[in-house]
PDB file of C-alpha atoms in Angstrom:
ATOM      1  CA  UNK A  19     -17.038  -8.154  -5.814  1.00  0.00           C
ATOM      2  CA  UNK A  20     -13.654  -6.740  -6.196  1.00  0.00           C
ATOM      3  CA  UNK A  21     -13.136  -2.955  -6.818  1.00  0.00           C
ATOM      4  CA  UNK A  22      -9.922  -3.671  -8.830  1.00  0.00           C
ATOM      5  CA  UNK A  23      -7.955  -6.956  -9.858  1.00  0.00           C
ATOM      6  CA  UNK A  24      -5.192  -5.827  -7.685  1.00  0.00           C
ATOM      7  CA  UNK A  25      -7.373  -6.391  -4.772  1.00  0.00           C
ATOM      8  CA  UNK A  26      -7.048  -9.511  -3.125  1.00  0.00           C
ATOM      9  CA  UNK A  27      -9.370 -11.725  -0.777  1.00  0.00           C
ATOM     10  CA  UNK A  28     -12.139  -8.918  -0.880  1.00  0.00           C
ATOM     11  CA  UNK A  29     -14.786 -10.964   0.694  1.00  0.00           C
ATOM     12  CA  UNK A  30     -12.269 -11.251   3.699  1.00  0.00           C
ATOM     13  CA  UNK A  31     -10.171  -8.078   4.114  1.00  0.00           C
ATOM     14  CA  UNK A  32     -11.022  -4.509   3.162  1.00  0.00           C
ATOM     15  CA  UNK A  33      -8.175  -2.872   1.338  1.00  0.00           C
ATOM     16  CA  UNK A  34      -5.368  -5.573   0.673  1.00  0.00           C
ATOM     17  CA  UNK A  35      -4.081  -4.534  -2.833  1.00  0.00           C
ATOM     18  CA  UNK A  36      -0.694  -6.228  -4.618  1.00  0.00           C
ATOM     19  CA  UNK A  37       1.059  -3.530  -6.398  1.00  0.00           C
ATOM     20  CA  UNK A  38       2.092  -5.414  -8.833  1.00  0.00           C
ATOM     21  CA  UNK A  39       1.476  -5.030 -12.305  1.00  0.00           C
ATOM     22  CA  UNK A  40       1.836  -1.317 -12.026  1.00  0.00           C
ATOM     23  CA  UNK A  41       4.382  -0.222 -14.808  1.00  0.00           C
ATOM     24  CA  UNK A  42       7.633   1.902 -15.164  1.00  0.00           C
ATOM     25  CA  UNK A  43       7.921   5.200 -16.876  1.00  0.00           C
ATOM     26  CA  UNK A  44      10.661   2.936 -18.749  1.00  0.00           C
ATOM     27  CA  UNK A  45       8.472   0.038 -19.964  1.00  0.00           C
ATOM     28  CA  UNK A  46       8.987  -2.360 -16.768  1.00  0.00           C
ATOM     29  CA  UNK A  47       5.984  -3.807 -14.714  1.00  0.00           C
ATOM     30  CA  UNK A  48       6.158  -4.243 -11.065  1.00  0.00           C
ATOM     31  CA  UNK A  49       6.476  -8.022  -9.714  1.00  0.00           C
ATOM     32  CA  UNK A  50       3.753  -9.259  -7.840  1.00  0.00           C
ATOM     33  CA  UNK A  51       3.432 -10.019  -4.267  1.00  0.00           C
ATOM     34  CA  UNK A  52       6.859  -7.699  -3.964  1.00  0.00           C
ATOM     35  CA  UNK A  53       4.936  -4.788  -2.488  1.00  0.00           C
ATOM     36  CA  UNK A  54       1.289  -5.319  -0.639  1.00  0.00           C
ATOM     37  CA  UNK A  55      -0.987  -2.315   0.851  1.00  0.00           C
ATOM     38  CA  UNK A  56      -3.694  -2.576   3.633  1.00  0.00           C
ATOM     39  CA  UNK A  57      -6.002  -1.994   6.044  1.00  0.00           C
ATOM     40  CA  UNK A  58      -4.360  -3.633   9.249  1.00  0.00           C
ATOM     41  CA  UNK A  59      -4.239  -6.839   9.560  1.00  0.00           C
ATOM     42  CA  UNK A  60      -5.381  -7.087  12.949  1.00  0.00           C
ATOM     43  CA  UNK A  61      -7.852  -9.619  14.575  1.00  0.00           C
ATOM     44  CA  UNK A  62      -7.962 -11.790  11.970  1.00  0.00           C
ATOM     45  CA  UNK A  63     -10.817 -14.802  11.798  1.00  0.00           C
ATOM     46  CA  UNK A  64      -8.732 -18.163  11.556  1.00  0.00           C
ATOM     47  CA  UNK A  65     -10.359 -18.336   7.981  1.00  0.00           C
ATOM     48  CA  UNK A  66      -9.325 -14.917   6.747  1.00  0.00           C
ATOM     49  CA  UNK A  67      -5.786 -15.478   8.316  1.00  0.00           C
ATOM     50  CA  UNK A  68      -4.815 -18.739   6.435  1.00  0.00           C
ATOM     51  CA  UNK A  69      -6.555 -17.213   3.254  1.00  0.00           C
ATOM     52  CA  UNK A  70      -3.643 -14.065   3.794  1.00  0.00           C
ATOM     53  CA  UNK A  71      -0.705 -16.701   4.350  1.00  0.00           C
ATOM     54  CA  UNK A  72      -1.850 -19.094   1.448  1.00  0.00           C
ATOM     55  CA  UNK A  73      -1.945 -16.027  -0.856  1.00  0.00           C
ATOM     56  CA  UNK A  74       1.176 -13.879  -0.019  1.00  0.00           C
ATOM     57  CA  UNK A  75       3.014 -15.991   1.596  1.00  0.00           C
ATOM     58  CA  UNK A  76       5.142 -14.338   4.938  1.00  0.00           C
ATOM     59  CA  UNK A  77       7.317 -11.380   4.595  1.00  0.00           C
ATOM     60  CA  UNK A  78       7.870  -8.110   6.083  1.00  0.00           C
ATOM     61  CA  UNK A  79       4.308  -5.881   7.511  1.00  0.00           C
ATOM     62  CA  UNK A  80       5.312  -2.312   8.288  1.00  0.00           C
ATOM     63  CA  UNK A  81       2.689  -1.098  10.611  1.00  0.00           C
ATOM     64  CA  UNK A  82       2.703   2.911  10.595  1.00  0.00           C
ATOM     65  CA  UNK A  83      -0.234   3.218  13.233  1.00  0.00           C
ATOM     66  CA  UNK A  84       0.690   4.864  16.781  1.00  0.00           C
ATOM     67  CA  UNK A  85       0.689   3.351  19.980  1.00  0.00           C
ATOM     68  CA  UNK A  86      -2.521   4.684  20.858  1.00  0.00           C
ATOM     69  CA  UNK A  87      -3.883   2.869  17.889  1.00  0.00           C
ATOM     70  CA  UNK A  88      -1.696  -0.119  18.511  1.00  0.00           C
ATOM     71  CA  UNK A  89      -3.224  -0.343  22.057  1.00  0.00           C
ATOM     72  CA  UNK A  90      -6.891   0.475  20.858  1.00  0.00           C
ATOM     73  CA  UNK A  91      -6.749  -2.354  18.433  1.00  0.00           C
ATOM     74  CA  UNK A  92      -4.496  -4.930  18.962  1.00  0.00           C
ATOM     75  CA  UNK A  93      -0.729  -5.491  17.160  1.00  0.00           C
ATOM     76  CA  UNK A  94      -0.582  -8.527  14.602  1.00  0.00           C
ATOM     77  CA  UNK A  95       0.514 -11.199  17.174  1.00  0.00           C
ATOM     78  CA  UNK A  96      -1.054 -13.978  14.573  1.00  0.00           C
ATOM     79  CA  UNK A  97       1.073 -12.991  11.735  1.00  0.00           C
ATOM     80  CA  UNK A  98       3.988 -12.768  13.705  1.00  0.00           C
ATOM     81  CA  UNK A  99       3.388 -16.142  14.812  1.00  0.00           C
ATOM     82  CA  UNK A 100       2.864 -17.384  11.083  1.00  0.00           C
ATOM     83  CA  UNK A 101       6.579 -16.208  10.500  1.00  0.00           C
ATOM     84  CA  UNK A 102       6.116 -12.161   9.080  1.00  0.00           C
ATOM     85  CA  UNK A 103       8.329  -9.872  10.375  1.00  0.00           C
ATOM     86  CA  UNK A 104       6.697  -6.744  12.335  1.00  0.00           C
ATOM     87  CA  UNK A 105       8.289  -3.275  11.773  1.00  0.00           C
ATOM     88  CA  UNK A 106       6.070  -0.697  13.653  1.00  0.00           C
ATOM     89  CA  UNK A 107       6.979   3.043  11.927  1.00  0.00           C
ATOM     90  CA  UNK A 108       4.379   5.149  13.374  1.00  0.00           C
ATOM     91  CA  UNK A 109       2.967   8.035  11.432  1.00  0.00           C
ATOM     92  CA  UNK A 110       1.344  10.701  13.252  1.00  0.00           C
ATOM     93  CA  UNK A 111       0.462  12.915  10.506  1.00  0.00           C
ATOM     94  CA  UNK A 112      -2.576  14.453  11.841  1.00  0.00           C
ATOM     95  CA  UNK A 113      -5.357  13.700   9.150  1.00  0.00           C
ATOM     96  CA  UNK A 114      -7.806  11.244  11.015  1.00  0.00           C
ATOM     97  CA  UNK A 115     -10.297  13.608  11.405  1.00  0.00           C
ATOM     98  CA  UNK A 116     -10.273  14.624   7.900  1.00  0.00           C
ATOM     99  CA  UNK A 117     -11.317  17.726   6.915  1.00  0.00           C
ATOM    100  CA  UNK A 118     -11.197  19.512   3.384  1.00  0.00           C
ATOM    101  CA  UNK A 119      -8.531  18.686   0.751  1.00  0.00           C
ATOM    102  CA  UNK A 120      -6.820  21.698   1.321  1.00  0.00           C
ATOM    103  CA  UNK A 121      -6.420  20.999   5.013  1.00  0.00           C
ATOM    104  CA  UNK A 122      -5.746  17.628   4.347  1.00  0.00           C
ATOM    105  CA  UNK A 123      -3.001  18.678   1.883  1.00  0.00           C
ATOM    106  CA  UNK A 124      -1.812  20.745   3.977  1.00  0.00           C
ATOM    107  CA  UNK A 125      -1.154  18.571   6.783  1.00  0.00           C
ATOM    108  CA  UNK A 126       0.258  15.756   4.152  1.00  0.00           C
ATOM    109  CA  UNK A 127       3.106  18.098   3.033  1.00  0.00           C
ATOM    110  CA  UNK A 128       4.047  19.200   7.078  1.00  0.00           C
ATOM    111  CA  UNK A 129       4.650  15.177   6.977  1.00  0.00           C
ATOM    112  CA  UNK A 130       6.323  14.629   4.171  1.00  0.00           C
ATOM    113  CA  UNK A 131       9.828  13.801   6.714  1.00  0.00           C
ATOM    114  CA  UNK A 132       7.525  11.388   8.145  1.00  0.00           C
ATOM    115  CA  UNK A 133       6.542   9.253   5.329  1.00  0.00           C
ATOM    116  CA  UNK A 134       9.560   9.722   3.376  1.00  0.00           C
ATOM    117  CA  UNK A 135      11.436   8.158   6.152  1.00  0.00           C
ATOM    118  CA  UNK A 136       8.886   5.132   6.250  1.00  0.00           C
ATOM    119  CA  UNK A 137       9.265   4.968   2.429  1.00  0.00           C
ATOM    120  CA  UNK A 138      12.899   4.729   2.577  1.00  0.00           C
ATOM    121  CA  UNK A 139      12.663   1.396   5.030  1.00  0.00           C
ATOM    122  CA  UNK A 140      10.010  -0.044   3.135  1.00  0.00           C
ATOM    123  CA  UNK A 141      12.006   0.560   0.043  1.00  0.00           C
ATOM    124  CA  UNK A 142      15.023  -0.800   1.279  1.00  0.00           C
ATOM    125  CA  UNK A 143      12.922  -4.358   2.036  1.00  0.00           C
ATOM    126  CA  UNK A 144      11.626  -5.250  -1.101  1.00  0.00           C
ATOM    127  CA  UNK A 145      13.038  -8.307  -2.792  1.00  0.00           C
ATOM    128  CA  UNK A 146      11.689 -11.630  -3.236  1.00  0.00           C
ATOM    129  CA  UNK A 147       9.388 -12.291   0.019  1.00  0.00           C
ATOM    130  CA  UNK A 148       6.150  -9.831   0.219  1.00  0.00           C
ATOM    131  CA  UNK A 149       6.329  -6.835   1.565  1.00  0.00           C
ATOM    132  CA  UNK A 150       2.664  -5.027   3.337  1.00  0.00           C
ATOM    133  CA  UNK A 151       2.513  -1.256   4.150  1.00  0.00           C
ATOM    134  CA  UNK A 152      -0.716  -0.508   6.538  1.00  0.00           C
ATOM    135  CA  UNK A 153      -1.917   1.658   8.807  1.00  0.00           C
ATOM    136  CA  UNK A 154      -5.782   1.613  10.429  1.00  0.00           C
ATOM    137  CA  UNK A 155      -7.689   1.961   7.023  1.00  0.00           C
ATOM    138  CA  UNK A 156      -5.090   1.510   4.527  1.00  0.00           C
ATOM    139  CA  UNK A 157      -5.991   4.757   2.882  1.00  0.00           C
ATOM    140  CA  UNK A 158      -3.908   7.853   3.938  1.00  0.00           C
ATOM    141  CA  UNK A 159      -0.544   7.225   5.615  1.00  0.00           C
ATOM    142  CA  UNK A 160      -0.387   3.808   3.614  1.00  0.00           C
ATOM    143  CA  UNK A 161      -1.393   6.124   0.746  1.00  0.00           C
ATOM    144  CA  UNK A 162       1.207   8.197   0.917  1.00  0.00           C
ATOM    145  CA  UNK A 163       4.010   5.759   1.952  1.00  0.00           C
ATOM    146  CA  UNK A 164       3.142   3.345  -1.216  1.00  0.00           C
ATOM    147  CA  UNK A 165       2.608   6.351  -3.103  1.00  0.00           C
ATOM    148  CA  UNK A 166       6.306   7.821  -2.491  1.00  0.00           C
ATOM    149  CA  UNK A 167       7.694   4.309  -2.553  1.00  0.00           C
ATOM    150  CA  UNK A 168       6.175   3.392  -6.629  1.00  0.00           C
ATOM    151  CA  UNK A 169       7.605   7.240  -6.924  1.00  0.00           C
ATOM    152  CA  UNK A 170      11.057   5.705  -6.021  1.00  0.00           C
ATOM    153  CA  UNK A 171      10.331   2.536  -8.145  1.00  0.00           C
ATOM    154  CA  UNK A 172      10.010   4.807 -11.433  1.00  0.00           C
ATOM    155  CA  UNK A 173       6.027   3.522 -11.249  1.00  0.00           C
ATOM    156  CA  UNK A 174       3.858   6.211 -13.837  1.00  0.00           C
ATOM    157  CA  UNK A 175       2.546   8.971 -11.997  1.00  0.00           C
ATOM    158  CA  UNK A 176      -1.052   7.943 -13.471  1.00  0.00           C
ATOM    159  CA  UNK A 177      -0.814   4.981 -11.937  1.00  0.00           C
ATOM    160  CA  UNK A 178       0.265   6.087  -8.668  1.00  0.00           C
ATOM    161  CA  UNK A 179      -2.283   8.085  -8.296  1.00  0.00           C
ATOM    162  CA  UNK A 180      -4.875   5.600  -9.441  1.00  0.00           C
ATOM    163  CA  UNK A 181      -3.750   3.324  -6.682  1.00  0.00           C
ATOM    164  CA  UNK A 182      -3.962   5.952  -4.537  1.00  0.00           C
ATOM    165  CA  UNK A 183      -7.254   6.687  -4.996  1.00  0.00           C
ATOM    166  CA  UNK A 184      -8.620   2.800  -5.633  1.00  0.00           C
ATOM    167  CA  UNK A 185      -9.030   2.614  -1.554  1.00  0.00           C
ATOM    168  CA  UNK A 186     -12.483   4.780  -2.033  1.00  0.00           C
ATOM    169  CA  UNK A 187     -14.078   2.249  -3.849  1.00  0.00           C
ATOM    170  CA  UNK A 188     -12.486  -0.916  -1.447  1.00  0.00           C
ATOM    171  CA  UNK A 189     -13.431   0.594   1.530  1.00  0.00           C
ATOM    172  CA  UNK A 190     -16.938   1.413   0.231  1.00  0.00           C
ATOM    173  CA  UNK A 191     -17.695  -2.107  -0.305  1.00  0.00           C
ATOM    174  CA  UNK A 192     -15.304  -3.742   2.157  1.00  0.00           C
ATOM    175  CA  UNK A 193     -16.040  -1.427   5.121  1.00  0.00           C
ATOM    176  CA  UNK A 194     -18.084  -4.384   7.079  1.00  0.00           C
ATOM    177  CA  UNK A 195     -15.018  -5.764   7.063  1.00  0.00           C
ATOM    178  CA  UNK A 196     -13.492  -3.274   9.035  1.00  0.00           C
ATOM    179  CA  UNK A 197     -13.135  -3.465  13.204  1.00  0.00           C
ATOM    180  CA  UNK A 198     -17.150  -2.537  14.826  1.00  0.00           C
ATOM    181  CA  UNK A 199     -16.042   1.253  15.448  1.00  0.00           C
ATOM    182  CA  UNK A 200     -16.042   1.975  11.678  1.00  0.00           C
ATOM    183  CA  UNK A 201     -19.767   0.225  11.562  1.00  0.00           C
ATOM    184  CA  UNK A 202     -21.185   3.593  13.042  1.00  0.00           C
ATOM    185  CA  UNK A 203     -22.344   5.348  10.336  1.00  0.00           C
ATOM    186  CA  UNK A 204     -21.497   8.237  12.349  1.00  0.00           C
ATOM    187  CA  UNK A 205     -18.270   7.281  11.855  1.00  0.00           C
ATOM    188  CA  UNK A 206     -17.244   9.149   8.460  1.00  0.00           C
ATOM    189  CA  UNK A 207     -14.411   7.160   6.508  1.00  0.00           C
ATOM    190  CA  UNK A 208     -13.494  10.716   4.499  1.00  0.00           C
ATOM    191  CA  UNK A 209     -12.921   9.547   0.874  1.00  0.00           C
ATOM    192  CA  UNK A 210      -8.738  10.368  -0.229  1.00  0.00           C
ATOM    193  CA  UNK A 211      -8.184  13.012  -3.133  1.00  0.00           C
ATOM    194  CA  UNK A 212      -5.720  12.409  -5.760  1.00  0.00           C
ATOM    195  CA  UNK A 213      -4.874  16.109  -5.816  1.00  0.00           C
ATOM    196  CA  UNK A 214      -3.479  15.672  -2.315  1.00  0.00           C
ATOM    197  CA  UNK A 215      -1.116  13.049  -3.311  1.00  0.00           C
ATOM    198  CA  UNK A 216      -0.025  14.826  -6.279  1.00  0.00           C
ATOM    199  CA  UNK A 217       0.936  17.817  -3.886  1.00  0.00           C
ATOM    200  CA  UNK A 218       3.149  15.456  -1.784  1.00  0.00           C
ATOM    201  CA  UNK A 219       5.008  14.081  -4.919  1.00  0.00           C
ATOM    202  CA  UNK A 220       5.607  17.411  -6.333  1.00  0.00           C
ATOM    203  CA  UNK A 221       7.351  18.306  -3.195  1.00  0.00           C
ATOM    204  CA  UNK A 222       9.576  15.134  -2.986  1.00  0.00           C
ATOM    205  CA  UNK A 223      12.877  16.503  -2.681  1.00  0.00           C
ATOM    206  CA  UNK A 224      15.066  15.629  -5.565  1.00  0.00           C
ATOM    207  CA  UNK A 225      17.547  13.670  -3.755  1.00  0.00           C
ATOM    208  CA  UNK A 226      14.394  11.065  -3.987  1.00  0.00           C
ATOM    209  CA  UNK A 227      13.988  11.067  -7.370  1.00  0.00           C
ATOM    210  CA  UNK A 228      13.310   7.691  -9.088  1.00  0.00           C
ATOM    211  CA  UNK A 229      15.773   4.609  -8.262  1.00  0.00           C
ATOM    212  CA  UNK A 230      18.133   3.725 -11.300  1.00  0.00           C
ATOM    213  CA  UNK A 231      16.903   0.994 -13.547  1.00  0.00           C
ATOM    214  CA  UNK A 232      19.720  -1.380 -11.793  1.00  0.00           C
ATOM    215  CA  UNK A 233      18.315  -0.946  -8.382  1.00  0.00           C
ATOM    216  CA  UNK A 234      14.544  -2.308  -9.549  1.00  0.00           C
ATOM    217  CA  UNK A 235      15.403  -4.825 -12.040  1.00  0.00           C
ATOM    218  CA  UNK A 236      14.924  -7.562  -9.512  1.00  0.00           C
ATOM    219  CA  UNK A 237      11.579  -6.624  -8.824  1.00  0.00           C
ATOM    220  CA  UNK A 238      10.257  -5.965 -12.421  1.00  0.00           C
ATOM    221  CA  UNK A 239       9.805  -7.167 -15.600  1.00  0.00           C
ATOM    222  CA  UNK A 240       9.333  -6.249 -19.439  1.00  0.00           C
ATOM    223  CA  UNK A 241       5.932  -5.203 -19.897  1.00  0.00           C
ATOM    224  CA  UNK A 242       3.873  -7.599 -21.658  1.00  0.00           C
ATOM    225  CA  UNK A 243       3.470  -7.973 -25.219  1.00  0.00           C
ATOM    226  CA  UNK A 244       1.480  -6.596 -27.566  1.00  0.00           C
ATOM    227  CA  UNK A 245      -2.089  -9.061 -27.038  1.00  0.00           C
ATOM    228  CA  UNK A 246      -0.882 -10.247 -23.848  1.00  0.00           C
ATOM    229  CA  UNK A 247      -3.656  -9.498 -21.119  1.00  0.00           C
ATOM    230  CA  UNK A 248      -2.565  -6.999 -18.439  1.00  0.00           C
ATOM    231  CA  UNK A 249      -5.714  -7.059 -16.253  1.00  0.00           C
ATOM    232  CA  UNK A 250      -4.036  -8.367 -12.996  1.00  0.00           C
ATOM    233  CA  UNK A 251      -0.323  -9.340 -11.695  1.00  0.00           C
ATOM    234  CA  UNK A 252      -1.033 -12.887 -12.333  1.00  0.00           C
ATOM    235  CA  UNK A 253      -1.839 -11.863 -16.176  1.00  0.00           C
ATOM    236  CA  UNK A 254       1.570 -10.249 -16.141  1.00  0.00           C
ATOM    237  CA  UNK A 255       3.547 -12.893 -14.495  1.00  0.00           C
ATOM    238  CA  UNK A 256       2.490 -15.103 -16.714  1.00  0.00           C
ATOM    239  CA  UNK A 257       2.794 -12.811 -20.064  1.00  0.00           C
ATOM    240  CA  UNK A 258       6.485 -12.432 -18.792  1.00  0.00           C
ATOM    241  CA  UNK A 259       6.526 -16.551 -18.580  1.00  0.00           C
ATOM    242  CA  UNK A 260       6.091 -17.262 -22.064  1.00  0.00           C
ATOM    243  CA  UNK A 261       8.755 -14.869 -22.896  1.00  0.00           C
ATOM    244  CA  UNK A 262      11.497 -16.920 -21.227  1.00  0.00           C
TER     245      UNK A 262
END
């Protein structure tokens, strides 16, 4: 069952969520498949791969694991070979072995150059083909990078942090989905704290602040009306439909 109605194919992938429907501080809702979060989207079962492509389409994946991790567990040869476009940004920001929120904070805000950077390109590729930010889990470094990038959209803080903090409950019921070394229960996938993204927005500096309402309008649209359903960003595609 899906944690959220953002998440998509969550009997096949782990932590694939469409950011879409997420609104504006200025009324505006976030297209869907613009911009895509995940676990990586690595060694994918023939199944689970044309499942991906018939529901998002091809686009751009920016892949902010390291080279160890690239090496450890393979790049995404199959999507690249379905036509997506691979753009490695690797994020070493030092929280895979968890730790307490503090530390974790901590460490978050020493990176903040690190994701900003990866926000910025991801930012700068949104339009009309998908775009997918992941990393191993799709939990802390894609955390932070979507997190920063919906910052830069104008998305409501609330809702930031909700998405932020959604990938608990996927990866609790997807993690059999996830490669065999996460299968150890030894193997602790350290739930994310809101209070640790909120720490890395407050210290955005202001030279990041939200995009002008010019810069997003292609990739929004009004809110829906009042009695239109919001539950998912098919509900609000097709709220905005009847409008035109």
């Amino acid at each position: 069952m899906s944690a959220s109605p953002r998440q998509l194919l969550a009997g096949l992938l782990p932590n694939l969520r469409d950011c879409g429907g997420l609104g504006t501080e200025d009324g505006r809702v976030l297209r869907s498949r613009c911009l895509l979060r995940s676990a990586a989207l690595v060694g994918l079962p023939t199944a689970t791969l044309t499942a991906f492509l018939d529901t998002v389409g091809t686009g751009t994946y920016f892949d902010l694991r390291t080279d160890a991790e690239i090496e450890r567990d393979g790049s995404p040869g199959a999507l690249i070979d379905a036509g997506w476009r691979w753009e490695r940004v690797s994020i070493d920001d030092g929280n895979s072995g968890g730790g307490s929120a503090a530390d974790i904070a901590r460490r978050s805000i020493a990176a903040i150059p690190k994701y900003l950077a990866a926000a910025e390109r991801v930012a700068a590729s949104l339009g009309p083909r998908p775009v997918v930010v992941a990393c191993a889990a799709g939990k802390d470094r894609t955390g932070m990078v979507t997190a920063i990038t919906l910052h830069r959209l104008g998305i409501r803080r609330a809702q930031i942090l909700e998405d932020f903090t959604l990938s608990n409950s996927c990866l609790r019921e997807g993690r059999a989905l996830l490669p065999a070394r996460w299968q150890n229960p030894d193997h602790d996938i350290h739930p994310v704290d809101a209070t640790v993204c909120a720490a890395v927005l407050d210290r955005l500096p202001a030279t990041r602040a939200p995009r002008r309402r010019a810069d997003i309008s292609p990739l929004t649209f009004p809110a829906p009306l009042p009695g239109d359903s919001a539950a998912s960003p098919d509900a609000t595609v097709a709220a905005a439909a009847r409008r035109r």
